[in-house]
Amino acid sequence: GAQLQLAPRLYPCAPRRSQPFRFTRPSMGTLPVYAYSLADALSAINYHPPNEAARLFKAAIEDAAAEFVCPITLELPIEPVTAEDGAIYERDAIEKFILMRTSQGLALRSPLTNKPMGQGLLPAIQVRNAVERLVRSGAVGGEKAERWLSRLKEEAVREETHKAKAGDVRAMLTLFSHFKATASSIGVC
């Protein structure tokens, strides 16, 4: 990003009240900012020190990731879908919700807004990719990210188990390796 610098002709001398602070940004040129102190001048141009800027950036990332949380499971989705109400859901959770409502003969309503909605679900591949990048890069951390990674591993084991039951020898070997490593890590073997 662009760094904020005091213009050389005023730095390092503290300007008098009648002199403006001058800041140089490559994208904006030199900006005269009239203020009584350096803190006021920095505030006037919406400058944040590096650690404050990093905190604000991290908060913005966390807020963006919160938009991906399934309103039913309250987790980051492994297999996100977009329902007809426009919200992102975990596929299993919204499918169970739709099945429950329709099997009881109830009108289908959005679990988020309680407005009528249809049964259509669209895969949200971009959401899946964004969540994966946010979690794997460490941009989103904490319990939600840890649970997402754990659920992702469980899903992979389920898929391999399904393949192994169908006779896939590679899947059988993968499962054997996984269970052997898990057993040795907890001291069973």
XYZ file of N, CA and C in Angstrom:
567
model
N 0.806 -1.179 0.000
C 0.000 0.000 0.000
C 0.852 1.245 0.000
N 0.236 2.341 -0.222
C 0.928 3.622 -0.234
C 1.308 4.015 1.177
N 2.508 4.534 1.319
C 2.934 4.997 2.633
C 2.729 6.490 2.722
N 2.371 6.903 3.902
C 2.155 8.312 4.157
C 3.476 8.911 4.630
N 3.879 10.012 4.045
C 5.134 10.637 4.427
C 4.932 12.134 4.619
N 5.634 12.671 5.588
C 5.638 14.126 5.727
C 6.498 14.707 4.608
N 6.063 15.796 4.044
C 6.847 16.442 2.987
C 8.181 16.875 3.566
N 9.285 16.680 2.848
C 10.613 16.942 3.404
C 10.834 18.363 3.898
N 10.201 19.357 3.290
C 10.523 20.730 3.711
C 9.957 21.071 5.087
N 8.985 20.304 5.584
C 8.447 20.562 6.918
C 8.934 19.563 7.960
N 9.525 18.495 7.533
C 9.972 17.456 8.462
C 11.443 17.620 8.712
N 11.996 17.511 9.894
C 11.396 17.072 11.148
C 10.934 18.208 12.042
N 10.962 19.426 11.573
C 10.543 20.554 12.409
C 9.026 20.501 12.640
N 8.615 20.776 13.833
C 7.179 20.849 14.112
C 6.652 22.141 13.526
N 5.611 22.079 12.733
C 5.100 23.306 12.115
C 4.418 24.200 13.136
N 4.403 25.467 12.815
C 3.660 26.398 13.650
C 2.199 26.297 13.279
N 1.348 26.844 14.089
C -0.096 26.806 13.843
C -0.462 27.342 12.468
N 0.250 28.334 12.015
C -0.104 28.959 10.749
C 0.364 28.133 9.547
N 1.253 27.179 9.789
C 1.737 26.345 8.693
C 0.933 25.049 8.618
N 0.580 24.654 7.429
C -0.131 23.371 7.320
C 0.841 22.199 7.381
N 0.363 21.070 7.865
C 1.109 19.831 7.687
C 0.947 19.475 6.215
N 2.001 18.985 5.602
C 1.909 18.556 4.209
C 2.246 17.067 4.163
N 1.395 16.311 3.517
C 1.592 14.873 3.396
C 1.723 14.506 1.931
N 2.566 13.534 1.658
C 2.765 13.089 0.293
C 2.280 11.648 0.174
N 1.368 11.445 -0.742
C 0.909 10.110 -1.096
C 1.140 9.980 -2.593
N 1.762 8.881 -3.032
C 2.014 8.743 -4.472
C 0.740 8.872 -5.303
N -0.372 8.383 -4.805
C -1.603 8.417 -5.589
C -2.283 9.778 -5.570
N -1.947 10.634 -4.586
C -2.682 11.886 -4.424
C -1.805 13.123 -4.483
N -0.503 12.953 -4.540
C 0.377 14.113 -4.527
C 0.515 14.671 -3.115
N 0.848 15.937 -3.013
C 1.032 16.563 -1.707
C -0.288 17.153 -1.241
N -0.634 16.842 -0.003
C -1.888 17.322 0.572
C -1.591 18.297 1.701
N -2.031 19.542 1.599
C -1.908 20.411 2.768
C -3.066 20.122 3.723
N -2.738 19.855 4.971
C -3.756 19.584 5.979
C -3.543 20.582 7.108
N -4.546 21.391 7.371
C -4.441 22.390 8.421
C -4.896 21.773 9.739
N -3.956 21.668 10.675
C -4.279 21.084 11.974
C -3.305 21.632 13.007
N -3.696 21.524 14.278
C -2.857 22.034 15.364
C -1.800 21.041 15.812
N -2.011 19.760 15.507
C -1.038 18.760 15.932
C -0.933 17.682 14.860
N 0.123 16.881 14.946
C 0.313 15.788 14.001
C -0.833 14.782 14.125
N -1.278 14.494 15.347
C -2.381 13.550 15.542
C -3.647 14.053 14.855
N -3.933 15.348 14.980
C -5.106 15.922 14.313
C -4.962 15.840 12.794
N -3.762 16.076 12.297
C -3.529 16.022 10.857
C -3.726 14.602 10.334
N -3.183 13.615 11.054
C -3.345 12.222 10.633
C -4.808 11.810 10.676
N -5.500 12.272 11.687
C -6.919 11.971 11.787
C -7.700 12.612 10.648
N -7.308 13.798 10.249
C -8.009 14.528 9.197
C -7.930 13.816 7.854
N -6.869 13.083 7.609
C -6.753 12.377 6.330
C -7.044 10.887 6.482
N -7.640 10.503 7.609
C -8.063 9.129 7.851
C -6.891 8.161 7.803
N -5.777 8.540 8.385
C -4.603 7.684 8.444
C -4.670 6.862 9.720
N -4.298 5.599 9.613
C -4.229 4.723 10.778
C -2.814 4.175 10.866
N -2.217 4.169 12.068
C -0.885 3.578 12.204
C -0.931 2.115 11.763
N 0.211 1.533 11.387
C 0.215 0.173 10.841
C -0.514 -0.868 11.696
N -0.307 -0.867 13.014
C -0.977 -1.888 13.829
C -2.481 -1.626 13.919
N -2.898 -0.389 13.916
C -4.324 -0.063 13.923
C -4.947 -0.420 12.568
N -4.231 -0.133 11.490
C -4.713 -0.481 10.154
C -4.846 -2.000 10.028
N -3.883 -2.732 10.571
C -3.945 -4.203 10.526
C -5.143 -4.706 11.315
N -5.419 -4.090 12.459
C -6.567 -4.504 13.269
C -7.868 -4.240 12.510
N -7.960 -3.074 11.876
C -9.155 -2.746 11.099
C -9.321 -3.689 9.908
N -8.212 -4.022 9.257
C -8.249 -4.945 8.128
C -8.713 -6.325 8.579
N -8.177 -6.801 9.683
C -8.569 -8.117 10.228
C -10.056 -8.111 10.589
N -10.532 -7.035 11.190
C -11.952 -6.941 11.540
C -12.820 -6.956 10.288
N -12.369 -6.297 9.229
C -13.125 -6.286 7.973
C -13.183 -7.687 7.369
N -12.075 -8.422 7.433
C -12.042 -9.802 6.926
C -12.995 -10.676 7.735
N -12.957 -10.544 9.066
C -13.851 -11.336 9.929
C -15.313 -11.013 9.630
N -15.617 -9.735 9.418
C -16.991 -9.339 9.090
C -17.425 -9.938 7.756
N -16.530 -9.923 6.782
C -16.852 -10.505 5.474
C -17.074 -12.006 5.594
N -16.238 -12.691 6.363
C -16.387 -14.137 6.553
C -17.687 -14.463 7.275
N -18.143 -13.575 8.152
C -19.399 -13.806 8.875
C -20.587 -13.877 7.918
N -20.473 -13.232 6.757
C -21.541 -13.287 5.757
C -21.701 -14.686 5.185
N -20.667 -15.522 5.285
C -20.710 -16.875 4.742
C -21.249 -17.900 5.747
N -21.414 -17.521 6.989
C -21.861 -18.458 8.022
C -23.301 -18.890 7.745
N -23.538 -20.196 7.802
C -24.875 -20.742 7.582
C -25.777 -20.336 8.741
N -26.945 -19.757 8.473
C -27.828 -19.337 9.559
C -28.486 -20.501 10.307
N -28.400 -21.706 9.771
C -28.966 -22.872 10.463
C -27.926 -23.503 11.373
N -26.741 -23.790 10.838
C -25.702 -24.468 11.627
C -24.828 -23.495 12.404
N -24.824 -22.230 11.995
C -23.949 -21.196 12.562
C -22.473 -21.549 12.394
N -22.167 -22.240 11.289
C -20.801 -22.644 10.953
C -20.473 -22.182 9.537
N -19.191 -22.110 9.238
C -18.774 -21.882 7.856
C -19.124 -23.140 7.070
N -19.761 -23.017 5.921
C -20.219 -24.207 5.204
C -19.107 -24.941 4.465
N -19.206 -26.276 4.480
C -18.310 -27.129 3.713
C -18.825 -27.206 2.273
N -20.135 -27.386 2.128
C -20.766 -27.438 0.808
C -21.849 -26.362 0.749
N -21.442 -25.104 0.514
C -22.417 -24.013 0.524
C -23.327 -24.022 -0.697
N -24.574 -23.653 -0.459
C -25.543 -23.470 -1.541
C -26.260 -22.154 -1.301
N -26.780 -21.599 -2.374
C -27.605 -20.403 -2.278
C -29.045 -20.838 -2.463
N -29.887 -20.535 -1.485
C -31.305 -20.876 -1.566
C -32.043 -19.750 -2.278
N -33.325 -19.979 -2.527
C -34.120 -18.987 -3.255
C -34.335 -17.698 -2.462
N -34.030 -17.709 -1.169
C -34.124 -16.468 -0.390
C -32.851 -15.638 -0.509
N -31.857 -16.158 -1.256
C -30.617 -15.429 -1.490
C -29.548 -15.661 -0.442
N -29.849 -16.427 0.584
C -28.887 -16.673 1.659
C -28.026 -17.904 1.347
N -26.867 -17.945 1.997
C -25.944 -19.074 1.871
C -26.225 -20.042 3.015
N -26.324 -21.330 2.680
C -26.579 -22.375 3.677
C -25.632 -23.545 3.447
N -25.433 -24.342 4.486
C -24.792 -25.650 4.344
C -25.813 -26.547 3.663
N -25.417 -27.255 2.600
C -26.363 -28.046 1.811
C -27.168 -29.011 2.677
N -26.500 -29.803 3.517
C -27.214 -30.780 4.346
C -28.249 -30.106 5.244
N -27.887 -28.998 5.833
C -28.780 -28.317 6.785
C -30.037 -27.791 6.090
N -29.888 -27.133 4.941
C -31.066 -26.568 4.267
C -31.905 -27.677 3.639
N -31.263 -28.753 3.164
C -32.039 -29.870 2.619
C -32.881 -30.535 3.706
N -32.300 -30.711 4.899
C -33.068 -31.270 6.025
C -34.212 -30.336 6.414
N -33.945 -29.041 6.415
C -34.971 -28.062 6.754
C -36.125 -28.124 5.750
N -35.800 -28.167 4.462
C -36.828 -28.233 3.416
C -37.622 -29.522 3.541
N -36.938 -30.639 3.750
C -37.612 -31.928 3.898
C -38.544 -31.926 5.104
N -38.089 -31.377 6.216
C -38.914 -31.326 7.426
C -40.187 -30.506 7.183
N -40.029 -29.326 6.577
C -41.196 -28.465 6.340
C -42.180 -29.113 5.357
N -41.669 -29.660 4.271
C -42.564 -30.240 3.263
C -43.204 -31.536 3.752
N -42.483 -32.349 4.535
C -43.060 -33.602 5.035
C -44.147 -33.337 6.078
N -44.100 -32.205 6.736
C -45.137 -31.827 7.710
C -46.281 -31.074 7.039
N -46.195 -30.886 5.723
C -47.236 -30.183 4.987
C -47.258 -28.685 5.230
N -46.155 -28.150 5.736
C -46.064 -26.717 6.010
C -45.534 -25.978 4.786
N -45.952 -24.743 4.643
C -45.428 -23.910 3.565
C -43.947 -23.669 3.821
N -43.181 -23.716 2.746
C -41.744 -23.507 2.885
C -41.454 -22.022 3.055
N -40.796 -21.698 4.145
C -40.424 -20.327 4.450
C -38.928 -20.280 4.736
N -38.341 -19.149 4.450
C -36.913 -18.963 4.682
C -36.594 -19.081 6.161
N -35.580 -19.883 6.512
C -35.178 -19.944 7.922
C -34.554 -18.640 8.411
N -34.149 -17.795 7.478
C -33.507 -16.530 7.843
C -34.511 -15.386 7.960
N -35.403 -15.270 6.972
C -36.322 -14.127 6.938
C -37.768 -14.490 7.245
N -38.086 -15.777 7.219
C -39.444 -16.298 7.418
C -40.395 -15.888 6.288
N -39.852 -15.482 5.163
C -40.666 -15.161 3.993
C -40.795 -16.419 3.132
N -41.884 -16.536 2.370
C -42.043 -17.709 1.506
C -40.872 -17.847 0.534
N -40.473 -19.102 0.281
C -39.399 -19.364 -0.678
C -39.625 -20.716 -1.334
N -38.980 -20.931 -2.463
C -39.059 -22.198 -3.164
C -37.990 -23.160 -2.682
N -37.949 -24.343 -3.317
C -37.009 -25.385 -2.904
C -35.698 -25.359 -3.675
N -35.542 -24.448 -4.613
C -34.346 -24.423 -5.447
C -33.086 -24.086 -4.673
N -32.041 -24.841 -4.944
C -30.731 -24.618 -4.333
C -29.684 -24.598 -5.436
N -28.790 -23.626 -5.375
C -27.696 -23.533 -6.345
C -26.363 -23.675 -5.617
N -25.440 -24.480 -6.150
C -24.117 -24.573 -5.519
C -23.446 -23.199 -5.491
N -22.814 -22.896 -4.389
C -22.114 -21.603 -4.244
C -20.609 -21.882 -4.252
N -20.100 -22.190 -5.434
C -18.704 -22.601 -5.581
C -17.750 -21.477 -5.190
N -18.067 -20.240 -5.558
C -17.193 -19.116 -5.211
C -17.126 -18.928 -3.701
N -18.250 -19.141 -3.022
C -18.263 -19.029 -1.561
C -17.373 -20.116 -0.965
N -17.492 -21.333 -1.493
C -16.680 -22.456 -1.004
C -15.202 -22.130 -1.164
N -14.828 -21.628 -2.332
C -13.426 -21.287 -2.591
C -12.958 -20.147 -1.693
N -13.799 -19.136 -1.508
C -13.432 -17.994 -0.654
C -13.244 -18.438 0.792
N -14.168 -19.258 1.295
C -14.054 -19.741 2.681
C -12.770 -20.543 2.833
N -12.500 -21.421 1.874
C -11.285 -22.241 1.962
C -10.035 -21.365 1.973
N -9.981 -20.365 1.096
C -8.805 -19.474 1.065
C -8.662 -18.684 2.358
N -9.774 -18.175 2.874
C -9.729 -17.401 4.121
C -9.227 -18.246 5.288
N -9.706 -19.484 5.374
C -9.319 -20.347 6.496
C -7.883 -20.837 6.332
N -7.552 -21.346 5.168
C -6.214 -21.918 4.963
C -5.111 -20.858 5.018
N -5.419 -19.622 4.653
C -4.415 -18.557 4.711
C -4.239 -18.000 6.121
N -5.179 -18.328 7.007
C -5.119 -17.798 8.366
C -5.802 -16.453 8.499
N -6.377 -15.937 7.408
C -7.080 -14.657 7.476
C -8.268 -14.755 8.417
N -8.922 -15.911 8.436
C -9.996 -16.190 9.388
C -9.506 -17.311 10.278
N -9.529 -17.066 11.565
C -9.053 -18.062 12.515
C -10.093 -18.334 13.587
N -9.636 -18.861 14.681
C -10.523 -19.107 15.810
C -11.273 -20.420 15.697
N -12.277 -20.548 16.553
C -13.026 -21.792 16.645
C -13.757 -22.146 15.361
N -14.356 -21.164 14.703
C -15.091 -21.452 13.461
C -14.164 -22.041 12.410
N -12.973 -21.501 12.275
C -12.012 -22.006 11.294
C -11.538 -23.405 11.683
N -11.271 -23.623 12.962
C -10.837 -24.949 13.419
C -11.927 -25.987 13.175
N -13.164 -25.637 13.483
C -14.272 -26.579 13.254
C -14.460 -26.837 11.763
N -14.275 -25.796 10.927
C -14.395 -25.985 9.492
C -13.352 -26.978 8.992
N -12.104 -26.813 9.425
C -11.046 -27.738 9.013
C -11.332 -29.154 9.502
N -11.816 -29.274 10.737
C -12.149 -30.591 11.285
C -13.275 -31.247 10.487
N -14.316 -30.481 10.175
C -15.431 -31.013 9.392
C -14.997 -31.368 7.978
N -14.057 -30.611 7.422
C -13.541 -30.909 6.097
C -12.820 -32.258 6.097
N -12.030 -32.529 7.141
C -11.343 -33.821 7.260
C -12.349 -34.954 7.419
N -13.379 -34.729 8.244
C -14.421 -35.752 8.424
C -15.119 -36.057 7.105
N -15.391 -35.019 6.335
C -16.050 -35.191 5.033
C -15.162 -36.002 4.092
N -13.861 -35.731 4.106
C -12.928 -36.477 3.254
C -12.901 -37.952 3.653
N -12.927 -38.225 4.958
C -12.946 -39.612 5.434
C -14.241 -40.299 5.006
N -15.369 -39.597 5.095
C -16.646 -40.181 4.647
C -16.614 -40.526 3.165
N -16.062 -39.618 2.365
C -15.962 -39.871 0.922
C -15.071 -41.077 0.631
N -13.932 -41.152 1.313
C -13.028 -42.288 1.112
C -13.684 -43.586 1.577
N -14.436 -43.539 2.670
C -15.139 -44.724 3.167
C -16.157 -45.197 2.136
N -16.884 -44.270 1.550
C -17.868 -44.612 0.519
C -17.176 -45.285 -0.675
N -16.043 -44.728 -1.112
C -15.293 -45.312 -2.224
C -14.754 -46.701 -1.859
N -14.259 -46.826 -0.615
C -13.711 -48.115 -0.172
C -14.799 -49.186 -0.142
N -16.002 -48.824 0.325
C -17.119 -49.777 0.345
C -17.511 -50.212 -1.062
N -17.256 -49.339 -2.046
C -17.557 -49.661 -3.442
C -16.433 -50.474 -4.086
N -15.357 -50.763 -3.337
C -14.276 -51.600 -3.843
C -13.046 -50.859 -4.318
N -12.949 -49.554 -4.091
C -11.796 -48.762 -4.520
C -10.598 -49.075 -3.610
N -9.584 -49.749 -4.173
C -8.425 -50.184 -3.396
C -7.614 -48.991 -2.885
N -7.453 -47.959 -3.710
C -6.715 -46.765 -3.258
C -7.402 -46.122 -2.057
N -8.724 -46.053 -2.082
C -9.466 -45.485 -0.957
C -9.251 -46.332 0.295
N -9.213 -47.650 0.122
C -8.970 -48.536 1.268
C -7.597 -48.264 1.872
N -6.588 -48.099 1.025
C -5.233 -47.817 1.513
C -5.165 -46.443 2.184
N -5.849 -45.464 1.606
C -5.882 -44.120 2.201
C -6.519 -44.175 3.585
N -7.628 -44.887 3.708
C -8.291 -45.018 5.013
C -7.414 -45.757 6.011
N -6.748 -46.804 5.552
C -5.850 -47.553 6.436
C -4.759 -46.633 6.973
N -4.148 -45.855 6.077
C -3.087 -44.922 6.490
C -3.621 -43.884 7.472
N -4.815 -43.372 7.173
C -5.420 -42.353 8.044
C -5.688 -42.921 9.445
N -6.315 -44.088 9.510
C -6.654 -44.663 10.816
C -5.407 -45.112 11.573
N -4.396 -45.579 10.842
C -3.135 -45.973 11.498
C -2.475 -44.737 12.119
N -2.441 -43.643 11.368
C -1.830 -42.407 11.873
C -2.630 -41.860 13.064
N -3.953 -41.920 12.978
C -4.787 -41.444 14.077
C -4.591 -42.293 15.320
N -4.553 -43.606 15.140
C -4.377 -44.505 16.282
C -3.029 -44.328 16.945
N -1.983 -44.144 16.137
C -0.650 -43.950 16.731
C -0.532 -42.597 17.419
N -1.257 -41.589 16.911
C -1.160 -40.261 17.528
C -1.852 -40.211 18.882
N -2.841 -41.089 19.096
C -3.503 -41.102 20.409
C -2.997 -42.246 21.297
N -1.974 -42.972 20.807
C -1.321 -43.985 21.625
C -2.008 -45.326 21.653
N -2.861 -45.641 20.664
C -3.539 -46.940 20.641
C -2.608 -48.012 20.103
N -1.787 -47.699 19.117
C -0.877 -48.683 18.519
C 0.510 -48.520 19.105
